[in-house]
C-alpha cells in the first residue's frame, strides 16, 4: 500500500510545492515551497496539517528538495527552525550551494525592505543548511534500513533533480520541475526504466506543445543583433538565476561567433555569486559546456562584464541584463525609464509577467505609462516578448512517462482544467491510472507488491532441470512447499518440508473411469487408445506395457470390458497428485472418445 | 607457375630446435597452475612459424587434458585460437581435437573460449560446407548452456558459419541443417540481454552473408524495440531496418485497428519512435538508419517534420509557418508584437495524439537532441532523404536553416554542407536566405567558406534576394578581408546563375548605389570588384546588360578580364575593339581561341629542327614567354601551359648546354667552364621530376617523354663528369649505371618506342651492342654525338592537366611581433593552407621549416589535418612545433610546403614492377626505383620568431 498525501501545498496550483508521501509505512516530504503571491501566513504551507499535534521529526523520515527555486524550497528554514524539524534534508550539491543565497535574498527583501517581523533569520538559514545532506546524481542513499532515495538529472535549473524513493519493492518517483528539451546550458531530463509504482509529475504545461527552441533562439539573437547594429541599446530584464545564465551563454557564444564588439553588461549582486557556482558545477551542465570546459569554461564570460549605474548613459550600442525580470522595481526599471524614449532601443521580456507590473503593461501594448509622481512615460522603444521556459511540455511529460514506465501517474503543480486533459491522454495512451488531487487531498494507491521468497537451491535446480529454460516473460509452474515461519518465506521441496515438520508422507492418487464404446476386444481397444495417445502426445513418453496397460509418463491406463455391456470398455486412468495437470488433461482427452479407426 | 614452385622447392628447411619442444619442456617443468600460466603467457608473445604450429597444438592439447586448473585451460584454449590464425596454416587437422575438448569441459568460461577457437577455425575453413555444418551442430548442442557467455559464442558461431544457401542445407542432411534462422530466432527472448543482443547480431551476420531473412522475424524484432537494454534495442533497430529493406512492399497490420500499411512505412514509424529513446546510442543508430530508408511513402516522410503545436489546447502555428505566411502575404518583416504567436482555433481534445506511434516529429526531436552526435546523425539522414525527394527537401529547409545556429560548429558545418548537397532541389525564400546570410559573420573560416560554397549553388527566387546576398557578402568582405577570393568566386556563380534577377539591379549597383556613388569607383576596391564580378558573370548570358554599363565599366572590364581572368568571363561587347577577340567569332565559334593559340605555338616549336641554333633558342624563349602569359590569363589552361613551358625550358637548357664552345676543347674542363652545363643538367632533372609529379592528369604518353628528357639530362651529366674528372675509374661505375637506366627505360616503355623515331633513345638503342663493349671514354663520345643529333620529341597534350598548387594563408608573414618562446621548449605555429589538384595529400604534402642557420626540418602533418572542401581541393590546417636554442635577436624562419615524391609510386615504376614480374625475377637496381625527393610548391612564408634563453 502506498499512500500519498498532497499535504500542505501544491496540488492543482502553481507555486508552493509541498507533498507528503507515505510509502510502506515511511513518511517523506517532497519539497517545501512558499507561495510568491501571498505576504501573510498563506505563503507557507500549513505544517500543522501533517501531524496535528506531535513532533514533525518523529513523523517524517526525511525531506527531499528537488531544486533551488523558492516555490520549492522557500519555506525550508521556517519549517526546520521555526516549526521544528531535525531529521535529514536531502538535496543535490548545486542546490545546497545556491539555495541559501536565494533564501538570504528573499529574507532581505521581506524583512529589510518590507519590514516584516516574525520571519526567519540569517542564522536560521545557516542552521537549516547544516541539516542538509547533499547527494550525487544516480547515487543511492540509504536513509534508513528500508528507505532509499536516488537522484536523476532533471534539467530545468542547475542542480534540479528527480528523486526515486524506494521502500522494499515499492517505489515512487517525484520529478520536481523538469525539462525534456536541452537548452544552451543544461541537458535534458533523463530517467531509466525504473517502473515505479507511482510517478508524481509536474504539469505546468499540460496543454501546450512547444515549437522548436531553435526558432526562438534565432529570433532572439536576430533581434538583439539588429538593434545593436543600428546602434540601439537592448535591455533584457531577468531574474538572477536560471534563464539569465542561459541567455548569457547564448549571447556570449553569438558574440564570439560573429565577432561582435558591442559591450554586454550584467547587473551585479546576486548574479556574480551564482555565476561562480555555475562555473563550479560543470558536470551538471550540457554536453557542449562539459566537453569544452577544459579549453575554456563557458561561464567565464569574455564579453559580458559587470554593470555600473553610470554605463546606462554611455553612448553607442550595448546589451544589459538587469534584475528583476518583471520590470516592477530596481535596476531594470531604472534603465527602462532611461531608454524608453528612444525608438532605436529595445526591451526583450524573456518570461511571464504578473498583472500590474510594468512588464505586463508594455507587453499588452500600452505605450504611455503612468509612473510615480504622476509622470507620464512614453514608450517609444521596441518591446519584444520571448518565451524561454524550462518546463516540460505535454509531449515532454509523455516522453518521461514512456521512459520510466510507471504503474500509476499523479499530476501536480498545474491548473486543474489543463491537468484534466493530460490525465485523459495518459490513461488513453499508457493504460495506467492517473490522479490529480487537489490541495490537502489524500490519494491512496494500492500496489501489488511482489514478495520475495527464498527458494532452496536444490529445488530450483531440480525444477529447472525438468522444465525448459527459464523465460523472463512467462511465469513458470513449480512444485514445492511454502513455509512461512518467523516472518520469513521459504520455498522448499516437499520432502524437506515433511522432514522439517516431522510429518509422514502420504500419497494421493486420483482414479477415473472413462467409458468408451468399442465393440472390439480389450487388447485391440488398448492398442487403439495407445495409438491415439501416441499420436496426440508427441512430446511425452507413451508406453504400451506387456501386461496390457498403457503408461503416459507416470500415469497408468488400463482397459476392461464393461461387466454388463461388452460393447463398452471401461478405461481406468490413475495418476498421482503431482501429475494432476497431465492426468486431468488425459481424462478430458479420453472422454472425447477415440477417433474413428482407419484400419 | 612452374618457376614459382621451383623457387619454393629451393627453400631451406630450418632445423633449429623447434619451438614446440621448448614449450613442452617448459610445461612439464611447471609445478603449479600459476607457473604454467606464466610459461604460456611468455610463449604467446612470440610468433610461431607455420611448420611447427601443428606440433605446438598437439602439445597444448595434450597438456589441456591433463590440466585441472580452469585458468590454464582457458589460456590454452585462447592460444589454440591464436595459433589457428597463423597465416598459411590450415586448421582442419586440429578441428576434431578441438571439438573433442568440448565434451568434458565443465567450466563455462573455458567452453566459451573453446567455441571462440572453433569460430576462428571455422572462419578459416569457410569453403568446406561439411566442416561448417559440424561446427554449427556443435554450437546448437551448447545453446542450452546456462552461461550467457557460452550461448553468446554459440550464436556468434551460428551467425558466422550457418548455412546460407538453401541447397547446401539439404545436401548435408543432418540435425543442424534445420533452419538456422529459427534457432537464432528462439533466442530473441533469452533471459540474458547479452544473449539477446548476440542473437540479433548473429541474424544480421547471416543477412550480411547473403541469407534472406524471413519476414516473420519482423514481429519479433518489433517487440525487441521495447527491451530494457540499450544494446538489444540498438541491434533490434538495425534488424528492423534490414527487414524493411528486404520486404519494403509487403503489408503489415496496424495493431488495434483493421488498417494495414506497407512494411517499410511501419518500420520507418518504429525507427522514428526510437529517435526519442532514452539511450543516446540508440538514438544515433536510429537517426542514422532513417536516412537510408528511401522507399518510405512521402506522407510518412513529411510527418517527421511535423509537430502540432498547441497552447492551452488551442492550435498554434509554428514559427516556420508564421514566417512563410508573412512572406506570402507580401509583408517581409513586421514589428513583432506580443501575442503574434497567439493561439488560434480550439483543438478537439480527442484528436490530439501526444505520443504518436507514427513518424511524427522524429526529426524535430532528433535535431533538438541533447547530444550532438544525434543531431549530426539527424542532419545526415535529412540530407540523404532530401536528396531523393524534392518535396521533402523543400520542407526540411526550414529545419536545416535553423541548424545553422547550433552551438557546436561541427553540426553547423554539417548542415551547411547538407544544404549545399540538396541545393538542386530547393529555392530559398527571402526570409530563409536572410537567416542563411546571417551566418556569414561567423568567425570561423570553415563555416564562412562552406557558406560561400553553398551560395555558389543556391537558387534565389527574387531580385531582393540577390541584393540581400550581395550586401551581406560585402559586409562579410569588410569584416574578413581574407575571404576575398572566396567571395568573388561565390559572386561569380551567383551572377551566372541568376542573370535575369541581376539585370534590374545593375543601374543601382553600378552608379546609384550609395556605396559607389563616385563617378569612377576605385578599381582596387575589393568590394567594387565583387560587384563587377557579379554583373559581368550575369552579363554573359544576358546580352542586354552591357547596354547599361557606363564607359568606365568597359575599361574596368578589360582590366579585370586581364587580371582576374578566372573570375571574369569573356563577354561579347558591341563595338568595343578593346575587348573583342582578334579571331573573328564566326570562324571558330566552338573552339576556344586560347586553346588554339596553345596548339599553334606548339606546332611552331616542333619545326625548330630546321632552324639555325640561334633561331631555335629565340623561338623557344618566345614560346615559353607566351605560354607563361597564357597560363596567367586563362586559369583553365594554366596547367597545360605551364607543363608545356617547363618541357620547352628543359629543351632550351639542353640545347644551350650542348652549344657551349667548351665541348670543342680537348682538354679536361675546368670548374668554371663546366658550371653551366652541369647546372643545366641538374636543373633539367629537377624540372622533369616536377613535370612527373606535380601535375594531375599526366598520362603515360607524357611520362615517356619526361623520362626521355631525364635520360638526356643524365647523359649530359655523364659527359660533363667525363670531361672534368681525371682517371677512368669512377667512370666505369657511372657508365654502367647509365646503361642500366637505358635498359630499364627500354623495358618500361617498350610499347612507346615506335613513336620515338629519331630520338635520343632510339639512336642509343641502335648503338647499344657497341656501347656495352666499349670503354667509358668511347661511350662518352658516342653519347655526345647522339645527344647532338637527336631530334626534339613532340609532347602530346592530355585532355586535362592541372598543376598542384599550394597557398599558405596562415601564417601571413606580415607580423612584426616575433613569436617569443623559451629556448628548448616548443612553440606551436598554426599553419593553414589551401592545396589544389594534389592527389593523395595525406601521403605527399609536407611542411618544411627553414631556420636561419640553414637547418631544415620537415614535418609530416597528420592525415586528420587535411580537409576536403570540394573536388580537387584540400585544406591543410595543422600545427607545426618549433624549437631552437636561444638567439640574441629575433629572426625569420621560412615555412613552406613540399610535395614529396617517390618514383616507386609513379606510374612508370608500377609498370616496371609488373613487367619485371613476368619477365625475370632479377631485381631492379635499388637506386633507380627508390628515388625520393621533394618539390617545393608553395611560396615560402616568413615567420618572425625569438627563442629566449631560459630563465634560471
PDB file of C-alpha atoms in Angstrom, chain A residues 402-544:
ATOM      1  CA  UNK A 402       7.306   6.427 -21.521  1.00  0.00           C
ATOM      2  CA  UNK A 403      10.859   6.301 -20.229  1.00  0.00           C
ATOM      3  CA  UNK A 404      10.002   5.440 -16.648  1.00  0.00           C
ATOM      4  CA  UNK A 405       7.012   3.150 -17.323  1.00  0.00           C
ATOM      5  CA  UNK A 406       5.204   3.817 -14.034  1.00  0.00           C
ATOM      6  CA  UNK A 407       2.170   1.876 -12.918  1.00  0.00           C
ATOM      7  CA  UNK A 408       0.340   4.993 -11.739  1.00  0.00           C
ATOM      8  CA  UNK A 409       0.783   8.647 -12.538  1.00  0.00           C
ATOM      9  CA  UNK A 410      -0.094  11.588 -10.367  1.00  0.00           C
ATOM     10  CA  UNK A 411      -0.130  15.114 -11.694  1.00  0.00           C
ATOM     11  CA  UNK A 412       0.679  18.113  -9.519  1.00  0.00           C
ATOM     12  CA  UNK A 413       1.836  21.706  -9.990  1.00  0.00           C
ATOM     13  CA  UNK A 414      -0.614  22.746 -12.651  1.00  0.00           C
ATOM     14  CA  UNK A 415      -4.077  24.065 -13.304  1.00  0.00           C
ATOM     15  CA  UNK A 416      -6.951  21.656 -12.814  1.00  0.00           C
ATOM     16  CA  UNK A 417      -8.526  22.222 -16.208  1.00  0.00           C
ATOM     17  CA  UNK A 418      -5.297  21.598 -18.036  1.00  0.00           C
ATOM     18  CA  UNK A 419      -4.425  18.588 -15.957  1.00  0.00           C
ATOM     19  CA  UNK A 420      -7.757  17.029 -16.826  1.00  0.00           C
ATOM     20  CA  UNK A 421      -6.762  16.951 -20.470  1.00  0.00           C
ATOM     21  CA  UNK A 422      -3.376  15.424 -19.794  1.00  0.00           C
ATOM     22  CA  UNK A 423      -4.834  12.894 -17.408  1.00  0.00           C
ATOM     23  CA  UNK A 424      -7.194  11.716 -20.072  1.00  0.00           C
ATOM     24  CA  UNK A 425      -4.346  11.413 -22.547  1.00  0.00           C
ATOM     25  CA  UNK A 426      -2.145   9.475 -20.175  1.00  0.00           C
ATOM     26  CA  UNK A 427      -4.871   6.999 -19.394  1.00  0.00           C
ATOM     27  CA  UNK A 428      -5.611   6.596 -23.051  1.00  0.00           C
ATOM     28  CA  UNK A 429      -2.039   6.131 -24.255  1.00  0.00           C
ATOM     29  CA  UNK A 430      -0.418   4.164 -21.472  1.00  0.00           C
ATOM     30  CA  UNK A 431      -3.416   2.459 -19.887  1.00  0.00           C
ATOM     31  CA  UNK A 432      -2.294   3.407 -16.399  1.00  0.00           C
ATOM     32  CA  UNK A 433      -4.264   5.131 -13.667  1.00  0.00           C
ATOM     33  CA  UNK A 434      -3.787   8.828 -13.423  1.00  0.00           C
ATOM     34  CA  UNK A 435      -4.665  11.005 -10.442  1.00  0.00           C
ATOM     35  CA  UNK A 436      -4.844  14.741  -9.901  1.00  0.00           C
ATOM     36  CA  UNK A 437      -5.617  15.504  -6.268  1.00  0.00           C
ATOM     37  CA  UNK A 438      -6.458  18.975  -5.032  1.00  0.00           C
ATOM     38  CA  UNK A 439      -4.667  20.736  -2.211  1.00  0.00           C
ATOM     39  CA  UNK A 440      -4.898  18.875   1.038  1.00  0.00           C
ATOM     40  CA  UNK A 441      -6.487  15.891  -0.593  1.00  0.00           C
ATOM     41  CA  UNK A 442      -5.137  12.414   0.072  1.00  0.00           C
ATOM     42  CA  UNK A 443      -4.841   9.852  -2.649  1.00  0.00           C
ATOM     43  CA  UNK A 444      -4.315   6.248  -1.839  1.00  0.00           C
ATOM     44  CA  UNK A 445      -2.846   3.912  -4.340  1.00  0.00           C
ATOM     45  CA  UNK A 446      -2.955   0.190  -3.905  1.00  0.00           C
ATOM     46  CA  UNK A 447       0.063  -1.563  -5.144  1.00  0.00           C
ATOM     47  CA  UNK A 448       0.612  -5.139  -5.938  1.00  0.00           C
ATOM     48  CA  UNK A 449       3.807  -5.686  -4.060  1.00  0.00           C
ATOM     49  CA  UNK A 450       5.835  -8.685  -5.029  1.00  0.00           C
ATOM     50  CA  UNK A 451       7.035 -10.601  -2.004  1.00  0.00           C
ATOM     51  CA  UNK A 452      10.461 -12.140  -2.210  1.00  0.00           C
ATOM     52  CA  UNK A 453      10.630 -15.770  -1.186  1.00  0.00           C
ATOM     53  CA  UNK A 454      13.777 -17.760  -0.545  1.00  0.00           C
ATOM     54  CA  UNK A 455      13.958 -20.921  -2.539  1.00  0.00           C
ATOM     55  CA  UNK A 456      16.251 -23.785  -1.741  1.00  0.00           C
ATOM     56  CA  UNK A 457      18.904 -24.231  -4.385  1.00  0.00           C
ATOM     57  CA  UNK A 458      18.276 -27.945  -4.680  1.00  0.00           C
ATOM     58  CA  UNK A 459      14.639 -27.405  -5.520  1.00  0.00           C
ATOM     59  CA  UNK A 460      15.399 -24.678  -8.025  1.00  0.00           C
ATOM     60  CA  UNK A 461      17.933 -26.800  -9.844  1.00  0.00           C
ATOM     61  CA  UNK A 462      15.635 -29.785  -9.874  1.00  0.00           C
ATOM     62  CA  UNK A 463      12.707 -27.824 -11.214  1.00  0.00           C
ATOM     63  CA  UNK A 464      14.668 -26.030 -13.903  1.00  0.00           C
ATOM     64  CA  UNK A 465      16.140 -29.339 -14.975  1.00  0.00           C
ATOM     65  CA  UNK A 466      12.636 -30.667 -15.613  1.00  0.00           C
ATOM     66  CA  UNK A 467      11.253 -27.724 -17.466  1.00  0.00           C
ATOM     67  CA  UNK A 468      12.591 -25.757 -20.371  1.00  0.00           C
ATOM     68  CA  UNK A 469      14.984 -22.874 -19.979  1.00  0.00           C
ATOM     69  CA  UNK A 470      13.581 -20.164 -17.760  1.00  0.00           C
ATOM     70  CA  UNK A 471      11.976 -17.352 -19.632  1.00  0.00           C
ATOM     71  CA  UNK A 472      11.659 -13.837 -18.313  1.00  0.00           C
ATOM     72  CA  UNK A 473       8.406 -13.140 -19.971  1.00  0.00           C
ATOM     73  CA  UNK A 474       6.466 -16.208 -18.837  1.00  0.00           C
ATOM     74  CA  UNK A 475       5.696 -17.312 -15.321  1.00  0.00           C
ATOM     75  CA  UNK A 476       6.708 -20.856 -14.680  1.00  0.00           C
ATOM     76  CA  UNK A 477       4.933 -23.569 -12.762  1.00  0.00           C
ATOM     77  CA  UNK A 478       6.895 -25.081  -9.942  1.00  0.00           C
ATOM     78  CA  UNK A 479       6.129 -27.635  -7.287  1.00  0.00           C
ATOM     79  CA  UNK A 480       7.248 -27.019  -3.767  1.00  0.00           C
ATOM     80  CA  UNK A 481       6.124 -26.253  -0.280  1.00  0.00           C
ATOM     81  CA  UNK A 482       5.893 -22.739   1.076  1.00  0.00           C
ATOM     82  CA  UNK A 483       6.939 -22.463   4.689  1.00  0.00           C
ATOM     83  CA  UNK A 484       6.016 -19.267   6.484  1.00  0.00           C
ATOM     84  CA  UNK A 485       7.926 -19.098   9.703  1.00  0.00           C
ATOM     85  CA  UNK A 486       9.324 -16.254  11.797  1.00  0.00           C
ATOM     86  CA  UNK A 487       8.281 -13.555   9.332  1.00  0.00           C
ATOM     87  CA  UNK A 488      10.195 -15.199   6.522  1.00  0.00           C
ATOM     88  CA  UNK A 489       9.097 -17.118   3.487  1.00  0.00           C
ATOM     89  CA  UNK A 490      10.851 -20.178   2.183  1.00  0.00           C
ATOM     90  CA  UNK A 491      10.079 -22.421  -0.722  1.00  0.00           C
ATOM     91  CA  UNK A 492      11.434 -25.906  -0.214  1.00  0.00           C
ATOM     92  CA  UNK A 493      10.889 -29.318  -1.712  1.00  0.00           C
ATOM     93  CA  UNK A 494       8.004 -31.350  -0.230  1.00  0.00           C
ATOM     94  CA  UNK A 495      10.377 -33.949   1.181  1.00  0.00           C
ATOM     95  CA  UNK A 496      12.340 -31.362   3.054  1.00  0.00           C
ATOM     96  CA  UNK A 497       9.186 -29.725   4.307  1.00  0.00           C
ATOM     97  CA  UNK A 498       7.960 -33.044   5.599  1.00  0.00           C
ATOM     98  CA  UNK A 499      11.242 -33.639   7.271  1.00  0.00           C
ATOM     99  CA  UNK A 500      11.303 -30.248   8.899  1.00  0.00           C
ATOM    100  CA  UNK A 501       7.758 -30.577  10.122  1.00  0.00           C
ATOM    101  CA  UNK A 502       8.237 -34.182  11.131  1.00  0.00           C
ATOM    102  CA  UNK A 503       5.296 -35.478   9.125  1.00  0.00           C
ATOM    103  CA  UNK A 504       4.946 -38.713   7.282  1.00  0.00           C
ATOM    104  CA  UNK A 505       4.401 -38.664   3.546  1.00  0.00           C
ATOM    105  CA  UNK A 506       1.044 -39.595   2.127  1.00  0.00           C
ATOM    106  CA  UNK A 507       0.401 -40.484  -1.437  1.00  0.00           C
ATOM    107  CA  UNK A 508      -2.638 -39.017  -3.100  1.00  0.00           C
ATOM    108  CA  UNK A 509      -3.847 -40.796  -6.133  1.00  0.00           C
ATOM    109  CA  UNK A 510      -6.709 -39.982  -8.458  1.00  0.00           C
ATOM    110  CA  UNK A 511      -8.500 -42.623 -10.421  1.00  0.00           C
ATOM    111  CA  UNK A 512     -11.068 -42.062 -13.028  1.00  0.00           C
ATOM    112  CA  UNK A 513     -13.115 -44.339 -15.199  1.00  0.00           C
ATOM    113  CA  UNK A 514     -13.859 -43.454 -18.749  1.00  0.00           C
ATOM    114  CA  UNK A 515     -16.437 -45.364 -20.752  1.00  0.00           C
ATOM    115  CA  UNK A 516     -15.732 -45.939 -24.343  1.00  0.00           C
ATOM    116  CA  UNK A 517     -17.996 -47.502 -26.889  1.00  0.00           C
ATOM    117  CA  UNK A 518     -15.911 -50.068 -28.682  1.00  0.00           C
ATOM    118  CA  UNK A 519     -17.175 -53.462 -29.715  1.00  0.00           C
ATOM    119  CA  UNK A 520     -13.701 -54.863 -30.243  1.00  0.00           C
ATOM    120  CA  UNK A 521     -11.609 -56.999 -27.982  1.00  0.00           C
ATOM    121  CA  UNK A 522      -9.939 -55.476 -24.990  1.00  0.00           C
ATOM    122  CA  UNK A 523      -6.410 -55.612 -26.269  1.00  0.00           C
ATOM    123  CA  UNK A 524      -7.489 -54.082 -29.544  1.00  0.00           C
ATOM    124  CA  UNK A 525      -9.095 -51.241 -27.714  1.00  0.00           C
ATOM    125  CA  UNK A 526      -5.919 -50.796 -25.747  1.00  0.00           C
ATOM    126  CA  UNK A 527      -3.966 -50.696 -28.959  1.00  0.00           C
ATOM    127  CA  UNK A 528      -6.305 -48.094 -30.389  1.00  0.00           C
ATOM    128  CA  UNK A 529      -6.036 -45.972 -27.283  1.00  0.00           C
ATOM    129  CA  UNK A 530      -2.289 -46.375 -27.364  1.00  0.00           C
ATOM    130  CA  UNK A 531      -2.055 -45.265 -30.995  1.00  0.00           C
ATOM    131  CA  UNK A 532      -4.364 -42.368 -30.362  1.00  0.00           C
ATOM    132  CA  UNK A 533      -2.389 -41.127 -27.375  1.00  0.00           C
ATOM    133  CA  UNK A 534       0.876 -41.641 -29.144  1.00  0.00           C
ATOM    134  CA  UNK A 535      -0.433 -39.522 -31.975  1.00  0.00           C
ATOM    135  CA  UNK A 536      -1.619 -36.711 -29.734  1.00  0.00           C
ATOM    136  CA  UNK A 537       1.058 -36.587 -27.053  1.00  0.00           C
ATOM    137  CA  UNK A 538       4.143 -36.411 -29.153  1.00  0.00           C
ATOM    138  CA  UNK A 539       6.355 -34.864 -26.504  1.00  0.00           C
ATOM    139  CA  UNK A 540       5.589 -37.423 -23.810  1.00  0.00           C
ATOM    140  CA  UNK A 541       6.710 -40.966 -23.485  1.00  0.00           C
ATOM    141  CA  UNK A 542       3.726 -43.222 -24.119  1.00  0.00           C
ATOM    142  CA  UNK A 543       4.384 -46.883 -23.499  1.00  0.00           C
ATOM    143  CA  UNK A 544       2.413 -49.999 -24.061  1.00  0.00           C
TER     144      UNK A 544
END
